[in-house]
mmCIF file of C-alpha atoms in Angstrom:
data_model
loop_
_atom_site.group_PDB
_atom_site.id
_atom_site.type_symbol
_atom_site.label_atom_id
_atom_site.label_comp_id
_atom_site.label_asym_id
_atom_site.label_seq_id
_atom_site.Cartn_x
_atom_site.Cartn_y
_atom_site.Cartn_z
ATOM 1 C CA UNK A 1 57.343 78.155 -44.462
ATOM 2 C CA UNK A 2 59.831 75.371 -43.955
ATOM 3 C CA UNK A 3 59.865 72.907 -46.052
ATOM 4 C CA UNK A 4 60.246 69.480 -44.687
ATOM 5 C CA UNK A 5 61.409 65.996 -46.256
ATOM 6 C CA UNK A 6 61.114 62.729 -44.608
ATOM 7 C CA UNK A 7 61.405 59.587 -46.241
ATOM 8 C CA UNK A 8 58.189 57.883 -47.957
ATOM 9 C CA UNK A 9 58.165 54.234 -46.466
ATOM 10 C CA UNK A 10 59.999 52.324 -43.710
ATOM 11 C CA UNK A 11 59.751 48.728 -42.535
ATOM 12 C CA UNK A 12 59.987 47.452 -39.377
ATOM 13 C CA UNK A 13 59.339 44.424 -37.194
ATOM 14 C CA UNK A 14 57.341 44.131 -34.172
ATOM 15 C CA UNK A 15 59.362 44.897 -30.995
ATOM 16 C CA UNK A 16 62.160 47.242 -32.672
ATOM 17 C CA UNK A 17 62.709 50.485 -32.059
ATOM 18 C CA UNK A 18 61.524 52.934 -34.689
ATOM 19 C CA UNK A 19 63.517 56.377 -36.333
ATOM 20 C CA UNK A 20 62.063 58.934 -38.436
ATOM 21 C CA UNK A 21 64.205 61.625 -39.280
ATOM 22 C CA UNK A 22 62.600 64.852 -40.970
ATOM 23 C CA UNK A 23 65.102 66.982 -42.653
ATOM 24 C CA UNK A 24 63.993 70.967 -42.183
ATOM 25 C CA UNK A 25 67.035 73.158 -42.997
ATOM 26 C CA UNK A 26 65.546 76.599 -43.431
ATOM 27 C CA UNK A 27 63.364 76.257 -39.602
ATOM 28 C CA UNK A 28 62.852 79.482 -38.712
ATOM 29 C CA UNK A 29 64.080 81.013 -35.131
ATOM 30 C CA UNK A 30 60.088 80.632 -34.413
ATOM 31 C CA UNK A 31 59.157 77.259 -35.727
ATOM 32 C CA UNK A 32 58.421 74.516 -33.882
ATOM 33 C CA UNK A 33 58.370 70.912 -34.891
ATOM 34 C CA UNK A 34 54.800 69.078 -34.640
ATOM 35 C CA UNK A 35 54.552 65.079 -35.819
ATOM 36 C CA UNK A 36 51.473 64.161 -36.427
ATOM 37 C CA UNK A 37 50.156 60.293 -37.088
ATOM 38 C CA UNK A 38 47.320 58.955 -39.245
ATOM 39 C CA UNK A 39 45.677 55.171 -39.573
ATOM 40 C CA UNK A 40 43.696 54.375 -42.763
ATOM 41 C CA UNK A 41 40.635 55.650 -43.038
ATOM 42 C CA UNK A 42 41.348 58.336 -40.329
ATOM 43 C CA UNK A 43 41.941 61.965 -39.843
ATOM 44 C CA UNK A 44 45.825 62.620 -38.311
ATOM 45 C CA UNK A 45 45.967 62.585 -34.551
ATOM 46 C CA UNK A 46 48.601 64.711 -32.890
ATOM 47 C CA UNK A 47 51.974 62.965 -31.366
ATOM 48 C CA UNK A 48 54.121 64.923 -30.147
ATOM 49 C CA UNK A 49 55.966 68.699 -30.207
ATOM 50 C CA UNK A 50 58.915 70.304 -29.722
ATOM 51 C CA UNK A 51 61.232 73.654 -30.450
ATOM 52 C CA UNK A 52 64.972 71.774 -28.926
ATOM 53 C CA UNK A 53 66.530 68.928 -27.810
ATOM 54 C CA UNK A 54 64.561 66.177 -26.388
ATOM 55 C CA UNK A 55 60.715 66.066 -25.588
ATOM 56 C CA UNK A 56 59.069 62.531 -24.368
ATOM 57 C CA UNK A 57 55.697 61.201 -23.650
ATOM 58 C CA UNK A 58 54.312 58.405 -23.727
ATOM 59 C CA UNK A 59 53.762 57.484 -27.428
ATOM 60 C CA UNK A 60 56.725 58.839 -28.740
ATOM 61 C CA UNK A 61 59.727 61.170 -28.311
ATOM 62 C CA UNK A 62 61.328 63.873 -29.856
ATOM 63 C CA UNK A 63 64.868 64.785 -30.901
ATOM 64 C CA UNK A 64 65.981 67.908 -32.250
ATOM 65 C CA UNK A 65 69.460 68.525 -32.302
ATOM 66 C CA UNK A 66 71.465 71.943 -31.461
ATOM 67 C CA UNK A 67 70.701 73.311 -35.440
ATOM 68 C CA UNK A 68 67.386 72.336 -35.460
ATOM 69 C CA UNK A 69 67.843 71.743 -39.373
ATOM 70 C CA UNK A 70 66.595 67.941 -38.589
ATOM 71 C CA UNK A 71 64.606 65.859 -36.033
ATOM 72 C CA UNK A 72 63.775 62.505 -35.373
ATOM 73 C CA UNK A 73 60.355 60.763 -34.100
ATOM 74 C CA UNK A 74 61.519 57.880 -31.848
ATOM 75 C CA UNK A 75 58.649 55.052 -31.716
ATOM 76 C CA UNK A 76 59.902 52.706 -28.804
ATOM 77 C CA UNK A 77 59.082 49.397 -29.164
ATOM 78 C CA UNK A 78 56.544 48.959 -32.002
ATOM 79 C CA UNK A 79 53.358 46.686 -32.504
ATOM 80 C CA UNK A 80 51.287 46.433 -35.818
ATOM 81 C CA UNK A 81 48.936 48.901 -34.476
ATOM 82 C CA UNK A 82 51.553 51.528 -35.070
ATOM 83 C CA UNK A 83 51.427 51.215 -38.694
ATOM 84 C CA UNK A 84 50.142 54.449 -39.738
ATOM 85 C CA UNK A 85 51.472 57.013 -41.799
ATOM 86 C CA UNK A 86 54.012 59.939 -39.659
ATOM 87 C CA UNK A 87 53.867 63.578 -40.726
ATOM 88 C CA UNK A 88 56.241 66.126 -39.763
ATOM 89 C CA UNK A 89 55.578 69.606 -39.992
ATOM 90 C CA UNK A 90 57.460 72.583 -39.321
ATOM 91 C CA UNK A 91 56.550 75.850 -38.351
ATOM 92 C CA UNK A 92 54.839 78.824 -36.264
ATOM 93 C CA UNK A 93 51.058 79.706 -36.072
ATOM 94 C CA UNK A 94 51.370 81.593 -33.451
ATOM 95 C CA UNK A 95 53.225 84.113 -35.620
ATOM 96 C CA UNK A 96 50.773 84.524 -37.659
ATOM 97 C CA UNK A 97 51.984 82.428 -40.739
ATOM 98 C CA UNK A 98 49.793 80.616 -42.268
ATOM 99 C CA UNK A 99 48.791 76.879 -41.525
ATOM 100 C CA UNK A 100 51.086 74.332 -41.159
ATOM 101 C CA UNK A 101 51.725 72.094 -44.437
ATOM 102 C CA UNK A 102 51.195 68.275 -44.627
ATOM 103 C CA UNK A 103 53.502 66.920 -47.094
ATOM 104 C CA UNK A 104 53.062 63.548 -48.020
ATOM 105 C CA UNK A 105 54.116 61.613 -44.906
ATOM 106 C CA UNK A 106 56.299 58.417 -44.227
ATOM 107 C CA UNK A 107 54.635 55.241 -44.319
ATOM 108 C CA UNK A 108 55.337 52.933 -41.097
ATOM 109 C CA UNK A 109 54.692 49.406 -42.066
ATOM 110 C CA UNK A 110 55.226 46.611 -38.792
ATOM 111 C CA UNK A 111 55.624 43.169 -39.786
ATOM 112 C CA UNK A 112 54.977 40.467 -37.418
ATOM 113 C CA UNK B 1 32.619 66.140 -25.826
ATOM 114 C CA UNK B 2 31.198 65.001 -28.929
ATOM 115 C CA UNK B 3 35.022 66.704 -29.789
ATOM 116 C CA UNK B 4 34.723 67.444 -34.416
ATOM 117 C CA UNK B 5 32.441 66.248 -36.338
ATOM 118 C CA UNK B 6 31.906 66.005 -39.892
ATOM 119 C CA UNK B 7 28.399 65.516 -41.771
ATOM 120 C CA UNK B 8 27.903 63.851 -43.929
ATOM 121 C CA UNK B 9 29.975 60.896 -43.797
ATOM 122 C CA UNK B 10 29.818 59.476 -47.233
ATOM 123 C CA UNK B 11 28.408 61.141 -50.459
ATOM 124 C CA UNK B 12 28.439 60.729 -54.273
ATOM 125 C CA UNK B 13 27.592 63.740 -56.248
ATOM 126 C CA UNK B 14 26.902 64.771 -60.086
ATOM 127 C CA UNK B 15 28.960 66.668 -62.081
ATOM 128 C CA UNK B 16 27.923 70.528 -61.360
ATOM 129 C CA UNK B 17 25.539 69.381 -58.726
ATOM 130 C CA UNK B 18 26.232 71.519 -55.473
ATOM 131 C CA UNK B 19 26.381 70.726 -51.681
ATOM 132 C CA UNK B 20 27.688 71.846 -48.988
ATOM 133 C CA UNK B 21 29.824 70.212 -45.561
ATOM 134 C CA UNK B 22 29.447 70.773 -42.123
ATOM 135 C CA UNK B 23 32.153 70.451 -39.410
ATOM 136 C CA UNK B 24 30.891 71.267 -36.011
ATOM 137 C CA UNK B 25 33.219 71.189 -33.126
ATOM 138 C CA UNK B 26 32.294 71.899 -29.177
ATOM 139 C CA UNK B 27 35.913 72.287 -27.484
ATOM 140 C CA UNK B 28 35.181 76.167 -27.878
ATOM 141 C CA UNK B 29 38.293 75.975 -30.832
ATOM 142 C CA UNK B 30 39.336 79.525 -31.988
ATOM 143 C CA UNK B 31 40.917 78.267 -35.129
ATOM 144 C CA UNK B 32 38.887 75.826 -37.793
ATOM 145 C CA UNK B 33 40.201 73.967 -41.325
ATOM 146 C CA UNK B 34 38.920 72.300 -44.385
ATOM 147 C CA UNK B 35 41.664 70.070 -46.284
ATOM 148 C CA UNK B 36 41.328 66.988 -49.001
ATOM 149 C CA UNK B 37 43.459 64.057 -49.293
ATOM 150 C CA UNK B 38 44.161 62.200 -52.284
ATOM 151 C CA UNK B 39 45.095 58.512 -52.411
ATOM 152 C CA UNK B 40 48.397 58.330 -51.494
ATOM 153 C CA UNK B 41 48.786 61.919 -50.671
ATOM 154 C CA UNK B 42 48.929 63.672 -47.572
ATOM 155 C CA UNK B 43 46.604 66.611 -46.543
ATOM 156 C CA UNK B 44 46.053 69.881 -48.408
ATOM 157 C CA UNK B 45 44.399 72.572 -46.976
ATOM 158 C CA UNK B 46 41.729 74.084 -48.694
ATOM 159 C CA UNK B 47 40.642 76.893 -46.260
ATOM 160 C CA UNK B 48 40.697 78.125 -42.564
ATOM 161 C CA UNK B 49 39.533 80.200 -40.084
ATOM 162 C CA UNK B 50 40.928 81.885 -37.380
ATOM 163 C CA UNK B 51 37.584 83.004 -35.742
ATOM 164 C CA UNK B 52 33.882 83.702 -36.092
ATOM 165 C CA UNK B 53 33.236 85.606 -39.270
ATOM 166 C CA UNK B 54 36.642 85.099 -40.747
ATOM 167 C CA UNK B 55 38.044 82.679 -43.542
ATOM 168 C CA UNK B 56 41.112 82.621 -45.549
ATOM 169 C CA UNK B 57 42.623 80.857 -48.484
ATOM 170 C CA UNK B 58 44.955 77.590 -48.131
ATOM 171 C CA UNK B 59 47.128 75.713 -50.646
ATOM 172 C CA UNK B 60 43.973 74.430 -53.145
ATOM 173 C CA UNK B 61 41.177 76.739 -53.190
ATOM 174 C CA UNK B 62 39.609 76.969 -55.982
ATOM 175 C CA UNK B 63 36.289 75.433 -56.344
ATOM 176 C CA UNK B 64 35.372 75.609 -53.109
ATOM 177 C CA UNK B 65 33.943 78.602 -50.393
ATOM 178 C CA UNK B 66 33.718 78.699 -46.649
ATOM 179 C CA UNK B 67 31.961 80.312 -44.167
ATOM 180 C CA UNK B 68 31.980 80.768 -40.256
ATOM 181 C CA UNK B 69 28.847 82.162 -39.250
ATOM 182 C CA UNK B 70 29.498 80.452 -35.519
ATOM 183 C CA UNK B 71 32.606 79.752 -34.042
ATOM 184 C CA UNK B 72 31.734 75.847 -33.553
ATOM 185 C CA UNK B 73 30.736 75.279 -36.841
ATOM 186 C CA UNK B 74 32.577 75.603 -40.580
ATOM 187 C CA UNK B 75 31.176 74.867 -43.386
ATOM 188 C CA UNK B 76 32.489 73.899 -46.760
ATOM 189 C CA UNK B 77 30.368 74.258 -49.963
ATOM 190 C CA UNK B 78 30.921 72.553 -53.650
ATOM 191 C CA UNK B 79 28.792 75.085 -56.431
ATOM 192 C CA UNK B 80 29.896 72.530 -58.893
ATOM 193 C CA UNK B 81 31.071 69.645 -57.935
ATOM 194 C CA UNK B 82 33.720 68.319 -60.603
ATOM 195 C CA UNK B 83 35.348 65.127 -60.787
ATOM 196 C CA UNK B 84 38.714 66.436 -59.942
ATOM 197 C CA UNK B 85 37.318 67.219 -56.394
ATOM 198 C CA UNK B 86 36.423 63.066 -55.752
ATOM 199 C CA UNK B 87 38.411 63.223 -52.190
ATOM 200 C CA UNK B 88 38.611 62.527 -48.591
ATOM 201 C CA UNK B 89 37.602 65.539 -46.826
ATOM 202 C CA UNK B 90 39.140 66.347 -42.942
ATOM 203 C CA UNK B 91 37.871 69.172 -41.029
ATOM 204 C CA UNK B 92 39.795 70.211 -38.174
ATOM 205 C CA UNK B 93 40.485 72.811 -35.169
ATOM 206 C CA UNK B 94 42.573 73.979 -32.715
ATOM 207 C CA UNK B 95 43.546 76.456 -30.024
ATOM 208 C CA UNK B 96 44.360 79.438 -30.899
ATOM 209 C CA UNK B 97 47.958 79.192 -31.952
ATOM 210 C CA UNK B 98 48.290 82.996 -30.698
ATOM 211 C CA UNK B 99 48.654 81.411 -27.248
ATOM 212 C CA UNK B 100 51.366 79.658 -26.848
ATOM 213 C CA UNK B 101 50.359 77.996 -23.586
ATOM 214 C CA UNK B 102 48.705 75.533 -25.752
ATOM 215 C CA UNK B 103 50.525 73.108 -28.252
ATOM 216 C CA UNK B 104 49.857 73.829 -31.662
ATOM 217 C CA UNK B 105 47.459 70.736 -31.903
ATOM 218 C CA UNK B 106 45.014 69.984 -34.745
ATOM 219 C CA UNK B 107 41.661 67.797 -33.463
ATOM 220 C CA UNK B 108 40.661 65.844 -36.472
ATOM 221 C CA UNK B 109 37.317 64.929 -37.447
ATOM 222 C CA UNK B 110 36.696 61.448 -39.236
ATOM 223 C CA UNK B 111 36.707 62.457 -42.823
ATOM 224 C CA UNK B 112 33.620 62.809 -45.533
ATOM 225 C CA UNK B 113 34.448 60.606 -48.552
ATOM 226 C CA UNK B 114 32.744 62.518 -51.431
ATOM 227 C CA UNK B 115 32.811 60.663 -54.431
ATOM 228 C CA UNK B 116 31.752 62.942 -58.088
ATOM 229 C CA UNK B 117 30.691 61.186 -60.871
#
């Protein structure tokens, strides 16, 4: 499995644009890239996915460049309700590997 | 949809008492998983299923077993409970990742908060 590393915390301030960049340089020619997000006292709720370039909707967007060996969550314009903690995970199910791992996350705090 | 559900929600055990977990889940999900989270930590999986009748090992099994008797419900079961397994317990499912016309997405249920004395 890939192994993924993102950083632990980031900071931000209400109305910014927010960057999370998840560094995954042995992705496999099957993995795709899955970001999940989770509040306090929540299970993780699914963001957004992608295998290339760019995919949007309308929490968040994607951006994997040409080497897929990185990718970055774009949050557009956060409030404090997007404090949570952002996963990225990295890999293939549908190949039959085994289940996608965790890791520990990267903490999104948004200060007023 | 009711969508995964978790039962109990809260619970404080004994050292070496037993008890088991129920997820249930009614969105027909081929694919079904157990994981704990630590303070601080993010998720581990403990085990998984990929369809009625089947379970497999994650990253932290030991201590705990699994079983699938019906494809909406997995349950999770402590023999003896130890400390070391105080946690926040997720259950989750998904689509069959075999398909790829779905997205590879986990539906999370709200967590059990088992606390072992």
């Amino acid at each position: 499995l890939a192994k993924t590393t993102q950083p632990i915390s980031m900071d931000s301030y209400e109305g910014q644009e927010v960057n999370i960049t998840c560094s995954h340089n042995n992705i496999a020619t099957n993995d795709y890239i899955t970001w999940y997000q989770q509040f306090p006292s929540q299970g993780p709720r699914f963001i957004i996915q992608g295998y290339k370039t760019k995919v949007t909707n309308e929490v968040a967007s994607l951006f994997i460049p040409a080497d897929r060996k990185s990718s970055t969550l774009s949050l557009p314009r956060v409030s404090l309700s997007d404090t949570a903690v952002y996963y990225c995970l990295v890999g293939d199910m549908a190949s039959g590997n085994t289940p996608l791992v965790f890791g520990k996350g990267t903490r999104l705090s948004v200060i007023a | 949809n009711a969508g995964v559900t978790q039962t109990p929600k809260f619970r404080v055990l004994k050292t070496g008492q037993s008890m088991t977990l129920l997820c249930a889940q009614d969105m027909n999900h081929e694919y079904m998983y157990w994981y704990r989270q630590d303070p601080g930590m993010g998720l581990r999986l403990i085990h998984y299923s990929v369809g009625e009748g089947t379970t497999a090992k994650g990253e932290v099994p030991d201590g705990y077993n699994v079983s699938r008797l019906k494809k909406q419900n997995f349950l999770l079961g402590l023999e003896s409970a130890a400390p070391s397994q105080t946690s926040v317990y997720f259950c989750a499912s998904s689509f069959s990742p075999r398909d790829r016309s779905y997205l590879d997405e986990q539906f999370f249920g709200p967590g059990t908060r088992l606390t072992v004395l």
